[in-house]
Amino acid sequence: MIEFLMYLAFGAALGTLGGLFGIGGGLIAIPLLGVLFGLDQQIAQGTALVMVVPNVMLALWRYHQRNRIEPRHALPLAIMGFCFAWLGSIWAVGIDAQTMRIGFVAFLVALSAYNLVRMFATSAPPVSQMNYSWPWLGLLGAASGTMGGLFGVGGAVVATPVLTSLFGTSQVVAQGLSLALALPSTGVTLVTYAAHHQVSWVIGLPLAVGGLMSISWGVKVAHALPERLLRGLFCGFLVFCAVMLAFKV
C-alpha cells in the first residue's frame, strides 16, 4: 500500500508537468524510473508509457477545449507519427539497454541545446495562419514519431519547438498539436513494448491514476503563464532530465 501511494503521488507530480508542457509526463518519468527504481532503459520507457497514454488523451481534450485543434493540421501529424512510432518502437526493443540510455541522454542534450538557442534568438511573433502545411506537417510527424517510438516520449518534445520556430504557432497551440501527434504514437509504442515484456504494470498503473488526477491543473497553468516563461521552463525541464539520466549512464 505504501508503494502504491508513492507511485500515485509520483504520477500526480508527473501529470502536472505533462499538462504544463504538453508531453504527457513521460520524459521525466523515464529518467526517474531508471535512476530511482533501477529499471532498465526499455522497461522504464515502457512503464512510463502506461501513464503517458491516458495522460495525453486527457491533456489533448483539455487543450482542445481552450484552443481548438485544427483537424487538417493534426491529422498529418497523427497519421505519420503513428506509422513511424511503430517502426521506431520495433527498433527500440532490440537495442542494448545501456546503448539505449546513452542515446536517450544524447537526444535530451540535443533537444536542450536547440531550445536554448531558440530562447536567446530573435523570433517572429506567432502567426494566425501556419507557415507550412502538408506535406511538411507529415514530415514532422514522421521524424517526431520515430523519436517517440525509439525513446518512448511520444514525439511531442520534438514537435513542439519545431512548430513554434518553423511553423509559426504559439507555444500552447504547438503543445496541443503535439499532443494530437503523441496520442496514436504513444498507443502503438506501448503495445509494442508490452508485447516484448518491457512494461512494469505494477508501477505504471498507479502512475497513470495519479497523472489523470493532476494533468488538467497543469494544462490550466500552461495557459496562464507568459509565452517566454513557459518556453524557459520547458528548456530547463529538458536540461534537468538530461543531467539526471546522465548520472545513471
Coordinates of N, CA and C in Angstrom, one line a residue:
M1 N 0.8 -1.2 0.0 CA 0.0 0.0 0.0 C 0.9 1.3 0.0
I2 N 2.0 1.2 0.8 CA 2.9 2.4 0.8 C 3.5 2.6 -0.6
E3 N 3.9 1.6 -1.2 CA 4.5 1.7 -2.6 C 3.4 2.2 -3.5
F4 N 2.2 1.7 -3.4 CA 1.1 2.2 -4.3 C 0.9 3.7 -4.2
L5 N 0.8 4.1 -2.9 CA 0.6 5.6 -2.6 C 1.8 6.4 -3.1
M6 N 3.0 5.9 -3.0 CA 4.2 6.6 -3.5 C 4.1 6.7 -5.0
Y7 N 3.7 5.6 -5.7 CA 3.6 5.7 -7.2 C 2.5 6.6 -7.6
L8 N 1.4 6.7 -6.8 CA 0.3 7.5 -7.1 C 0.7 9.0 -7.0
A9 N 1.4 9.4 -5.9 CA 1.9 10.7 -5.7 C 2.9 11.1 -6.8
F10 N 3.8 10.2 -7.2 CA 4.7 10.4 -8.2 C 4.0 10.6 -9.6
G11 N 3.0 9.9 -9.8 CA 2.2 10.1 -11.0 C 1.5 11.4 -11.1
A12 N 1.0 11.9 -9.9 CA 0.4 13.2 -9.8 C 1.3 14.3 -10.2
A13 N 2.6 14.2 -9.7 CA 3.6 15.2 -10.0 C 3.9 15.2 -11.5
L14 N 4.0 14.0 -12.0 CA 4.4 13.9 -13.4 C 3.2 14.4 -14.3
G15 N 2.0 14.1 -13.9 CA 0.8 14.5 -14.6 C 0.8 16.1 -14.7
T16 N 1.1 16.7 -13.6 CA 1.1 18.2 -13.6 C 2.1 18.7 -14.7
L17 N 3.3 18.1 -14.6 CA 4.4 18.5 -15.6 C 3.9 18.2 -17.0
G18 N 3.3 17.0 -17.2 CA 2.8 16.6 -18.5 C 1.8 17.6 -19.1
G19 N 0.9 18.1 -18.2 CA -0.1 19.0 -18.7 C 0.5 20.4 -18.9
L20 N 1.5 20.8 -18.1 CA 2.1 22.1 -18.3 C 2.9 22.2 -19.6
F21 N 3.6 21.1 -19.9 CA 4.5 21.2 -21.1 C 3.9 20.4 -22.3
G22 N 2.7 19.8 -22.2 CA 2.0 19.2 -23.3 C 2.8 17.9 -23.8
I23 N 3.3 17.2 -22.8 CA 4.1 16.0 -23.2 C 3.7 14.7 -22.5
G24 N 2.7 14.8 -21.7 CA 2.2 13.6 -21.0 C 3.0 13.1 -19.8
G25 N 4.1 13.7 -19.5 CA 4.9 13.4 -18.3 C 5.9 12.3 -18.5
G26 N 6.0 11.7 -19.6 CA 6.9 10.5 -19.8 C 8.3 10.9 -19.8
L27 N 8.6 12.1 -20.3 CA 10.0 12.5 -20.5 C 10.8 12.5 -19.2
I28 N 10.1 13.0 -18.1 CA 10.8 13.0 -16.8 C 10.6 11.7 -16.1
A29 N 9.5 11.0 -16.4 CA 9.3 9.7 -15.7 C 10.4 8.7 -16.1
I30 N 10.8 8.7 -17.3 CA 11.8 7.7 -17.8 C 13.1 7.8 -17.0
P31 N 13.8 9.0 -16.9 CA 15.0 9.0 -16.1 C 14.8 8.7 -14.7
L32 N 13.6 9.2 -14.1 CA 13.3 8.9 -12.7 C 13.1 7.4 -12.4
L33 N 12.4 6.7 -13.3 CA 12.2 5.3 -13.1 C 13.6 4.5 -13.3
G34 N 14.5 5.0 -14.1 CA 15.8 4.4 -14.2 C 16.7 4.7 -13.1
V35 N 16.7 5.9 -12.6 CA 17.6 6.3 -11.5 C 17.1 5.9 -10.1
L36 N 15.8 6.2 -9.8 CA 15.3 5.9 -8.5 C 14.8 4.5 -8.3
F37 N 14.3 3.8 -9.4 CA 13.8 2.5 -9.2 C 14.6 1.4 -9.9
G38 N 15.7 1.8 -10.5 CA 16.7 0.9 -11.1 C 16.2 0.1 -12.3
L39 N 15.2 0.6 -13.0 CA 14.7 -0.1 -14.2 C 15.6 0.1 -15.4
D40 N 15.7 -1.0 -16.2 CA 16.5 -0.9 -17.4 C 15.8 0.1 -18.3
Q41 N 16.5 0.7 -19.3 CA 16.0 1.8 -20.1 C 14.7 1.4 -20.8
Q42 N 14.7 0.3 -21.5 CA 13.5 -0.1 -22.2 C 12.3 -0.3 -21.3
I43 N 12.5 -0.9 -20.1 CA 11.4 -1.1 -19.2 C 10.9 0.2 -18.6
A44 N 11.9 1.1 -18.3 CA 11.5 2.4 -17.9 C 10.6 3.2 -18.9
Q45 N 11.0 3.1 -20.2 CA 10.3 3.7 -21.2 C 8.9 3.1 -21.4
G46 N 8.8 1.7 -21.4 CA 7.5 1.1 -21.5 C 6.6 1.4 -20.3
T47 N 7.1 1.4 -19.1 CA 6.3 1.7 -17.9 C 5.8 3.1 -17.9
A48 N 6.7 4.0 -18.3 CA 6.2 5.4 -18.4 C 5.1 5.6 -19.4
L49 N 5.1 4.8 -20.5 CA 4.0 4.9 -21.5 C 2.6 4.5 -20.9
V50 N 2.6 3.6 -19.9 CA 1.3 3.3 -19.3 C 0.7 4.5 -18.7
M51 N 1.5 5.4 -18.1 CA 1.0 6.7 -17.6 C 0.7 7.7 -18.7
V52 N 1.6 7.7 -19.7 CA 1.6 8.7 -20.7 C 0.3 8.6 -21.6
V53 N -0.1 7.4 -22.0 CA -1.2 7.3 -22.9 C -2.5 7.9 -22.4
P54 N -3.0 7.6 -21.2 CA -4.2 8.2 -20.7 C -4.0 9.7 -20.4
N55 N -2.8 10.1 -20.0 CA -2.5 11.5 -19.7 C -2.6 12.3 -21.0
V56 N -2.0 11.8 -22.0 CA -2.0 12.5 -23.3 C -3.5 12.7 -23.8
M57 N -4.3 11.6 -23.6 CA -5.7 11.6 -24.1 C -6.4 12.8 -23.3
L58 N -6.3 12.8 -22.0 CA -7.0 13.9 -21.3 C -6.4 15.3 -21.6
A59 N -5.1 15.4 -21.6 CA -4.5 16.7 -21.9 C -4.9 17.2 -23.3
L60 N -5.0 16.3 -24.3 CA -5.4 16.7 -25.6 C -6.8 17.3 -25.6
W61 N -7.7 16.7 -24.8 CA -9.1 17.2 -24.7 C -9.1 18.5 -24.1
R62 N -8.3 18.7 -23.0 CA -8.2 20.0 -22.3 C -7.7 21.1 -23.2
Y63 N -6.6 20.8 -23.9 CA -6.0 21.8 -24.8 C -7.1 22.2 -25.9
H64 N -7.8 21.2 -26.4 CA -8.8 21.4 -27.5 C -9.9 22.3 -27.0
Q65 N -10.3 22.1 -25.7 CA -11.3 23.0 -25.1 C -10.9 24.4 -25.1
R66 N -9.6 24.7 -24.8 CA -9.1 26.1 -24.7 C -8.6 26.7 -26.0
N67 N -8.0 25.9 -26.8 CA -7.6 26.3 -28.2 C -7.9 25.2 -29.2
R68 N -8.9 25.5 -30.0 CA -9.4 24.4 -30.9 C -8.3 23.9 -31.8
I69 N -8.1 22.6 -31.8 CA -7.0 22.0 -32.6 C -7.6 21.7 -34.0
E70 N -7.0 22.2 -35.0 CA -7.5 22.0 -36.4 C -7.2 20.6 -36.9
P71 N -8.2 19.9 -37.3 CA -8.0 18.5 -37.8 C -7.1 18.5 -39.0
R72 N -7.1 19.5 -39.9 CA -6.3 19.5 -41.1 C -4.8 19.6 -40.7
H73 N -4.5 20.1 -39.5 CA -3.1 20.2 -39.1 C -2.8 19.0 -38.2
A74 N -3.7 18.5 -37.4 CA -3.5 17.4 -36.5 C -3.4 16.1 -37.2
L75 N -4.2 15.8 -38.3 CA -4.2 14.5 -38.9 C -2.9 14.1 -39.6
P76 N -2.3 15.0 -40.4 CA -1.0 14.6 -40.9 C 0.1 14.2 -39.9
L77 N 0.1 15.0 -38.8 CA 1.0 14.7 -37.7 C 0.7 13.4 -37.1
A78 N -0.6 13.1 -36.8 CA -1.0 11.9 -36.1 C -0.8 10.7 -36.9
I79 N -1.2 10.7 -38.2 CA -1.1 9.5 -39.1 C 0.4 9.1 -39.3
M80 N 1.2 10.1 -39.7 CA 2.6 9.8 -39.9 C 3.3 9.5 -38.6
G81 N 2.9 10.1 -37.5 CA 3.5 9.8 -36.2 C 3.2 8.4 -35.8
F82 N 2.0 7.9 -36.0 CA 1.6 6.5 -35.7 C 2.5 5.5 -36.5
C83 N 2.6 5.7 -37.8 CA 3.3 4.8 -38.6 C 4.8 4.7 -38.2
F84 N 5.4 5.8 -38.0 CA 6.8 5.8 -37.8 C 7.2 5.5 -36.3
A85 N 6.2 5.8 -35.4 CA 6.4 5.4 -34.0 C 6.4 3.9 -33.9
W86 N 5.6 3.2 -34.7 CA 5.6 1.7 -34.7 C 6.9 1.2 -35.1
L87 N 7.5 1.8 -36.2 CA 8.8 1.3 -36.7 C 9.9 1.6 -35.6
G88 N 9.8 2.8 -35.0 CA 10.8 3.2 -34.0 C 10.8 2.3 -32.8
S89 N 9.6 1.9 -32.4 CA 9.4 1.1 -31.2 C 10.0 -0.3 -31.4
I90 N 9.8 -0.9 -32.7 CA 10.3 -2.2 -33.0 C 11.8 -2.1 -33.0
W91 N 12.4 -1.0 -33.4 CA 13.8 -0.8 -33.4 C 14.3 -0.8 -31.9
A92 N 13.6 -0.1 -31.1 CA 14.0 0.2 -29.7 C 14.1 -1.1 -28.9
V93 N 13.2 -2.0 -29.0 CA 13.2 -3.2 -28.2 C 14.3 -4.2 -28.5
G94 N 15.0 -3.9 -29.6 CA 16.1 -4.8 -29.9 C 17.5 -4.2 -29.6
I95 N 17.5 -3.0 -29.0 CA 18.8 -2.4 -28.7 C 19.2 -2.7 -27.3
D96 N 20.5 -2.8 -27.0 CA 21.1 -3.0 -25.7 C 20.6 -1.8 -24.8
A97 N 20.3 -2.2 -23.5 CA 19.7 -1.2 -22.6 C 20.7 0.0 -22.3
Q98 N 22.0 -0.3 -22.2 CA 23.0 0.7 -21.9 C 23.2 1.6 -23.1
T99 N 23.2 1.0 -24.3 CA 23.3 1.8 -25.5 C 22.1 2.8 -25.7
M100 N 20.9 2.2 -25.3 CA 19.7 3.0 -25.4 C 19.7 4.2 -24.4
R101 N 20.2 3.9 -23.2 CA 20.3 5.0 -22.2 C 21.2 6.1 -22.7
I102 N 22.4 5.8 -23.3 CA 23.3 6.8 -23.8 C 22.6 7.6 -24.9
G103 N 21.9 6.8 -25.8 CA 21.2 7.5 -26.9 C 20.2 8.5 -26.4
F104 N 19.5 8.1 -25.3 CA 18.4 8.9 -24.7 C 19.0 10.2 -24.2
V105 N 20.2 10.1 -23.5 CA 20.8 11.2 -22.9 C 21.3 12.2 -24.0
A106 N 21.8 11.6 -25.1 CA 22.3 12.4 -26.2 C 21.1 13.2 -26.9
F107 N 19.9 12.5 -27.0 CA 18.7 13.0 -27.5 C 18.3 14.2 -26.7
L108 N 18.3 14.1 -25.3 CA 17.9 15.2 -24.5 C 18.8 16.3 -24.5
V109 N 20.1 16.1 -24.6 CA 21.1 17.1 -24.7 C 20.9 17.9 -26.0
A110 N 20.7 17.2 -27.1 CA 20.5 17.9 -28.4 C 19.2 18.8 -28.3
L111 N 18.2 18.2 -27.8 CA 16.9 18.9 -27.7 C 17.0 20.1 -26.8
S112 N 17.8 20.0 -25.7 CA 18.0 21.1 -24.7 C 18.8 22.2 -25.4
A113 N 19.8 21.8 -26.2 CA 20.7 22.8 -26.9 C 19.8 23.6 -27.9
Y114 N 19.0 22.9 -28.6 CA 18.1 23.5 -29.6 C 17.2 24.6 -29.0
N115 N 16.6 24.2 -27.8 CA 15.7 25.1 -27.1 C 16.4 26.2 -26.5
L116 N 17.6 26.1 -26.1 CA 18.4 27.2 -25.5 C 18.7 28.2 -26.6
V117 N 19.1 27.7 -27.8 CA 19.4 28.6 -28.9 C 18.1 29.4 -29.2
R118 N 17.0 28.8 -29.2 CA 15.7 29.5 -29.5 C 15.3 30.5 -28.4
M119 N 15.7 30.2 -27.2 CA 15.4 31.1 -26.1 C 16.0 32.5 -26.3
F120 N 17.3 32.5 -26.8 CA 18.0 33.7 -26.9 C 18.0 34.3 -28.4
A121 N 17.4 33.6 -29.3 CA 17.3 34.1 -30.7 C 16.1 35.0 -30.8
T122 N 16.2 35.9 -31.7 CA 15.1 36.8 -32.0 C 14.0 36.0 -32.8
S123 N 12.8 35.9 -32.3 CA 11.8 35.1 -33.0 C 10.6 36.0 -33.4
A124 N 10.0 35.6 -34.5 CA 8.9 36.4 -35.0 C 7.7 36.0 -34.1
P125 N 6.7 37.0 -34.0 CA 5.5 36.6 -33.2 C 4.7 35.5 -33.8
P126 N 3.9 34.8 -33.1 CA 3.1 33.8 -33.6 C 2.1 34.3 -34.7
V127 N 1.9 33.5 -35.7 CA 1.1 33.9 -36.8 C -0.3 33.3 -36.7
S128 N -1.3 33.9 -37.4 CA -2.7 33.4 -37.3 C -2.8 32.2 -38.2
Q129 N -2.1 32.2 -39.3 CA -2.1 31.0 -40.2 C -0.7 30.4 -40.2
M130 N -0.7 29.0 -40.1 CA 0.5 28.3 -40.0 C 1.4 28.5 -41.3
N131 N 2.7 28.7 -41.1 CA 3.6 28.9 -42.2 C 3.6 27.8 -43.2
Y132 N 3.5 26.6 -42.8 CA 3.6 25.4 -43.7 C 2.5 24.4 -43.3
S133 N 2.0 23.7 -44.3 CA 1.0 22.6 -44.0 C 1.5 21.3 -44.6
W134 N 0.6 20.5 -45.2 CA 1.0 19.3 -45.8 C 1.9 19.6 -47.1
P135 N 3.0 18.9 -47.3 CA 3.5 17.7 -46.7 C 4.4 17.9 -45.5
W136 N 4.7 19.2 -45.2 CA 5.7 19.4 -44.1 C 5.3 18.9 -42.8
L137 N 4.0 19.0 -42.5 CA 3.4 18.5 -41.2 C 3.6 17.0 -41.2
G138 N 3.4 16.3 -42.3 CA 3.6 14.9 -42.4 C 5.1 14.5 -42.1
L139 N 6.0 15.3 -42.7 CA 7.4 15.0 -42.5 C 7.8 15.2 -41.0
L140 N 7.2 16.3 -40.4 CA 7.5 16.5 -38.9 C 6.9 15.3 -38.1
G141 N 5.7 14.9 -38.5 CA 5.1 13.7 -37.8 C 5.9 12.5 -37.9
A142 N 6.5 12.2 -39.1 CA 7.4 11.1 -39.3 C 8.6 11.1 -38.4
A143 N 9.3 12.3 -38.4 CA 10.5 12.4 -37.6 C 10.2 12.4 -36.1
S144 N 9.1 13.0 -35.7 CA 8.8 13.0 -34.3 C 8.3 11.6 -33.8
G145 N 7.5 11.0 -34.7 CA 7.1 9.6 -34.4 C 8.2 8.6 -34.2
T146 N 9.2 8.7 -35.1 CA 10.4 7.9 -35.0 C 11.1 8.1 -33.7
M147 N 11.3 9.3 -33.3 CA 12.0 9.6 -32.0 C 11.1 9.1 -30.8
G148 N 9.8 9.4 -31.0 CA 8.9 9.0 -29.9 C 8.8 7.5 -29.7
G149 N 8.8 6.7 -30.8 CA 8.8 5.3 -30.7 C 10.1 4.7 -30.2
L150 N 11.2 5.3 -30.6 CA 12.5 4.9 -30.2 C 12.7 5.1 -28.7
F151 N 12.4 6.3 -28.2 CA 12.7 6.7 -26.8 C 11.5 6.7 -25.9
G152 N 10.3 6.4 -26.4 CA 9.1 6.3 -25.6 C 8.6 7.6 -25.1
V153 N 8.8 8.7 -25.8 CA 8.4 10.0 -25.3 C 7.2 10.6 -26.1
G154 N 6.7 9.9 -27.1 CA 5.5 10.4 -27.8 C 5.8 11.3 -28.9
G155 N 7.0 11.8 -29.1 CA 7.3 12.8 -30.2 C 7.0 14.2 -29.9
A156 N 6.2 14.5 -28.8 CA 5.8 15.9 -28.6 C 7.0 16.8 -28.3
V157 N 8.0 16.2 -27.6 CA 9.2 17.1 -27.3 C 9.9 17.5 -28.5
V158 N 9.8 16.7 -29.6 CA 10.4 17.1 -30.8 C 9.5 18.1 -31.6
A159 N 8.3 17.8 -31.7 CA 7.3 18.6 -32.5 C 7.1 20.0 -31.9
T160 N 7.0 20.1 -30.6 CA 6.6 21.4 -30.0 C 7.6 22.5 -30.4
P161 N 8.9 22.4 -30.2 CA 9.8 23.5 -30.6 C 9.8 23.8 -32.1
V162 N 9.7 22.7 -32.9 CA 9.7 22.9 -34.3 C 8.4 23.7 -34.8
L163 N 7.3 23.3 -34.2 CA 6.1 24.0 -34.6 C 6.1 25.5 -34.2
T164 N 6.7 25.9 -33.1 CA 6.8 27.3 -32.7 C 7.8 28.0 -33.5
S165 N 9.0 27.4 -33.8 CA 10.1 28.1 -34.5 C 9.9 28.1 -36.0
L166 N 9.5 27.0 -36.6 CA 9.5 27.0 -38.1 C 8.0 27.2 -38.6
F167 N 7.1 26.7 -37.9 CA 5.7 26.7 -38.4 C 5.0 28.0 -37.9
G168 N 5.5 28.7 -36.9 CA 5.0 30.0 -36.5 C 3.8 29.9 -35.5
T169 N 3.6 28.8 -34.9 CA 2.5 28.7 -33.9 C 2.9 29.3 -32.6
S170 N 1.9 29.5 -31.7 CA 2.2 29.9 -30.3 C 2.6 28.6 -29.6
Q171 N 3.1 28.8 -28.4 CA 3.5 27.7 -27.6 C 2.4 26.8 -27.2
V172 N 1.2 27.3 -26.8 CA 0.1 26.5 -26.4 C -0.5 25.8 -27.6
V173 N -0.6 26.4 -28.7 CA -1.1 25.7 -29.9 C -0.2 24.6 -30.3
A174 N 1.1 24.9 -30.3 CA 2.1 23.8 -30.6 C 2.0 22.6 -29.7
Q175 N 1.8 22.9 -28.4 CA 1.7 21.8 -27.4 C 0.4 21.0 -27.7
G176 N -0.7 21.7 -28.1 CA -1.9 21.0 -28.4 C -1.8 20.1 -29.6
L177 N -1.1 20.6 -30.7 CA -0.9 19.8 -31.9 C 0.0 18.6 -31.6
S178 N 1.0 18.9 -30.7 CA 2.0 17.8 -30.4 C 1.3 16.7 -29.6
L179 N 0.3 17.0 -28.8 CA -0.5 16.0 -28.1 C -1.3 15.2 -29.1
A180 N -1.8 15.8 -30.2 CA -2.6 15.1 -31.2 C -1.6 14.1 -31.9
L181 N -0.4 14.5 -32.1 CA 0.6 13.6 -32.7 C 1.0 12.5 -31.7
A182 N 1.1 12.9 -30.4 CA 1.5 11.9 -29.4 C 0.5 10.8 -29.1
L183 N -0.8 11.1 -29.2 CA -1.7 10.1 -28.8 C -1.6 8.8 -29.5
P184 N -1.7 8.8 -30.9 CA -1.6 7.5 -31.6 C -0.2 6.9 -31.5
S185 N 0.8 7.7 -31.5 CA 2.2 7.2 -31.5 C 2.5 6.5 -30.1
T186 N 2.1 7.1 -29.0 CA 2.3 6.5 -27.7 C 1.5 5.2 -27.6
G187 N 0.3 5.2 -28.2 CA -0.5 4.0 -28.1 C 0.2 2.8 -28.8
V188 N 0.6 3.0 -30.0 CA 1.3 1.9 -30.7 C 2.6 1.5 -30.1
T189 N 3.3 2.5 -29.5 CA 4.6 2.2 -28.9 C 4.4 1.4 -27.6
L190 N 3.3 1.7 -26.8 CA 3.0 1.0 -25.6 C 2.7 -0.5 -26.0
V191 N 1.9 -0.7 -27.0 CA 1.5 -2.1 -27.4 C 2.8 -2.9 -27.8
T192 N 3.7 -2.2 -28.5 CA 4.9 -2.9 -28.9 C 5.8 -3.2 -27.7
Y193 N 6.0 -2.3 -26.8 CA 6.8 -2.6 -25.6 C 6.2 -3.7 -24.8
A194 N 4.8 -3.6 -24.6 CA 4.2 -4.6 -23.8 C 4.3 -6.0 -24.5
A195 N 4.2 -6.1 -25.8 CA 4.3 -7.4 -26.5 C 5.7 -8.0 -26.3
H196 N 6.7 -7.1 -26.0 CA 8.1 -7.6 -25.8 C 8.4 -7.7 -24.3
H197 N 7.4 -7.6 -23.5 CA 7.6 -7.7 -22.0 C 8.5 -6.6 -21.4
Q198 N 8.3 -5.4 -21.9 CA 9.2 -4.3 -21.5 C 8.3 -3.3 -20.7
V199 N 7.4 -3.7 -19.9 CA 6.5 -2.9 -19.2 C 6.3 -3.4 -17.8
S200 N 6.4 -2.6 -16.7 CA 6.1 -3.0 -15.4 C 4.7 -2.4 -15.0
W201 N 3.6 -3.2 -15.1 CA 2.3 -2.7 -14.9 C 2.0 -2.3 -13.5
V202 N 2.7 -3.0 -12.6 CA 2.6 -2.7 -11.1 C 2.9 -1.3 -10.8
I203 N 3.9 -0.8 -11.5 CA 4.3 0.6 -11.3 C 3.5 1.6 -12.2
G204 N 3.3 1.1 -13.4 CA 2.7 2.0 -14.4 C 1.3 2.4 -14.1
L205 N 0.5 1.4 -13.7 CA -0.9 1.7 -13.5 C -1.2 2.8 -12.4
P206 N -0.6 2.7 -11.2 CA -0.8 3.8 -10.2 C -0.2 5.1 -10.7
L207 N 0.9 5.1 -11.5 CA 1.4 6.3 -12.1 C 0.3 7.0 -13.0
A208 N -0.4 6.1 -13.8 CA -1.4 6.6 -14.7 C -2.6 7.2 -13.9
V209 N -3.0 6.6 -12.8 CA -4.1 7.1 -12.0 C -3.7 8.5 -11.4
G210 N -2.5 8.6 -10.9 CA -2.0 9.8 -10.3 C -2.0 10.9 -11.3
G211 N -1.5 10.6 -12.5 CA -1.4 11.6 -13.6 C -2.7 12.1 -14.0
L212 N -3.7 11.2 -14.1 CA -5.1 11.7 -14.5 C -5.7 12.6 -13.5
M213 N -5.3 12.5 -12.3 CA -5.8 13.3 -11.2 C -5.3 14.8 -11.3
S214 N -4.1 15.0 -11.9 CA -3.5 16.3 -11.9 C -3.2 16.9 -13.2
I215 N -3.4 16.2 -14.3 CA -2.9 16.8 -15.6 C -3.7 18.0 -16.0
S216 N -5.0 18.0 -15.7 CA -5.9 19.2 -16.0 C -5.4 20.5 -15.4
W217 N -4.9 20.3 -14.2 CA -4.3 21.5 -13.5 C -3.1 22.0 -14.2
G218 N -2.2 21.1 -14.7 CA -1.1 21.5 -15.4 C -1.4 22.3 -16.7
V219 N -2.5 21.8 -17.4 CA -2.9 22.5 -18.6 C -3.4 23.9 -18.3
K220 N -4.1 24.0 -17.2 CA -4.7 25.3 -16.8 C -3.5 26.3 -16.5
V221 N -2.5 25.8 -15.8 CA -1.3 26.6 -15.5 C -0.6 27.1 -16.8
A222 N -0.5 26.1 -17.8 CA 0.2 26.4 -19.0 C -0.5 27.6 -19.7
H223 N -1.8 27.7 -19.7 CA -2.5 28.8 -20.4 C -2.4 30.1 -19.6
A224 N -2.0 30.0 -18.4 CA -2.0 31.2 -17.6 C -0.6 31.9 -17.6
L225 N 0.4 31.1 -18.0 CA 1.8 31.6 -18.0 C 2.2 32.4 -19.2
P226 N 3.1 33.4 -19.1 CA 3.6 34.1 -20.3 C 4.3 33.1 -21.2
E227 N 4.2 33.4 -22.5 CA 4.8 32.6 -23.5 C 6.3 32.3 -23.3
R228 N 7.1 33.4 -23.0 CA 8.5 33.2 -22.9 C 8.9 32.4 -21.6
L229 N 8.1 32.6 -20.5 CA 8.4 31.9 -19.3 C 8.1 30.4 -19.5
L230 N 7.0 30.1 -20.2 CA 6.7 28.7 -20.5 C 7.8 28.0 -21.3
R231 N 8.3 28.7 -22.3 CA 9.4 28.1 -23.1 C 10.6 27.9 -22.2
G232 N 10.9 28.9 -21.4 CA 12.1 28.8 -20.5 C 12.0 27.6 -19.5
L233 N 10.8 27.4 -19.0 CA 10.6 26.3 -18.1 C 10.7 25.0 -18.8
F234 N 10.2 24.9 -20.0 CA 10.3 23.7 -20.8 C 11.8 23.4 -21.1
C235 N 12.6 24.4 -21.4 CA 14.0 24.2 -21.7 C 14.7 23.7 -20.4
G236 N 14.5 24.4 -19.3 CA 15.1 23.9 -18.0 C 14.7 22.5 -17.7
F237 N 13.5 22.2 -18.0 CA 12.9 20.8 -17.7 C 13.8 19.8 -18.5
L238 N 14.0 20.1 -19.8 CA 14.8 19.1 -20.6 C 16.2 19.0 -20.1
V239 N 16.9 20.1 -19.7 CA 18.2 20.0 -19.1 C 18.3 19.2 -17.8
F240 N 17.3 19.4 -17.0 CA 17.2 18.6 -15.7 C 17.1 17.1 -16.0
C241 N 16.3 16.8 -17.0 CA 16.1 15.3 -17.3 C 17.4 14.7 -17.8
A242 N 18.1 15.5 -18.7 CA 19.4 15.0 -19.3 C 20.4 14.8 -18.2
V243 N 20.6 15.8 -17.3 CA 21.6 15.7 -16.2 C 21.2 14.5 -15.3
M244 N 20.0 14.3 -15.0 CA 19.6 13.3 -14.0 C 19.9 11.9 -14.6
L245 N 19.5 11.7 -15.9 CA 19.8 10.4 -16.5 C 21.2 10.2 -16.8
A246 N 22.0 11.2 -17.0 CA 23.5 11.0 -17.2 C 24.1 10.4 -16.0
F247 N 23.7 10.6 -14.8 CA 24.2 10.0 -13.6 C 24.0 8.5 -13.6
K248 N 23.1 8.0 -14.4 CA 22.7 6.6 -14.4 C 23.6 5.9 -15.5
V249 N 24.1 6.7 -16.4 CA 24.9 6.1 -17.5 C 26.2 5.5 -17.0

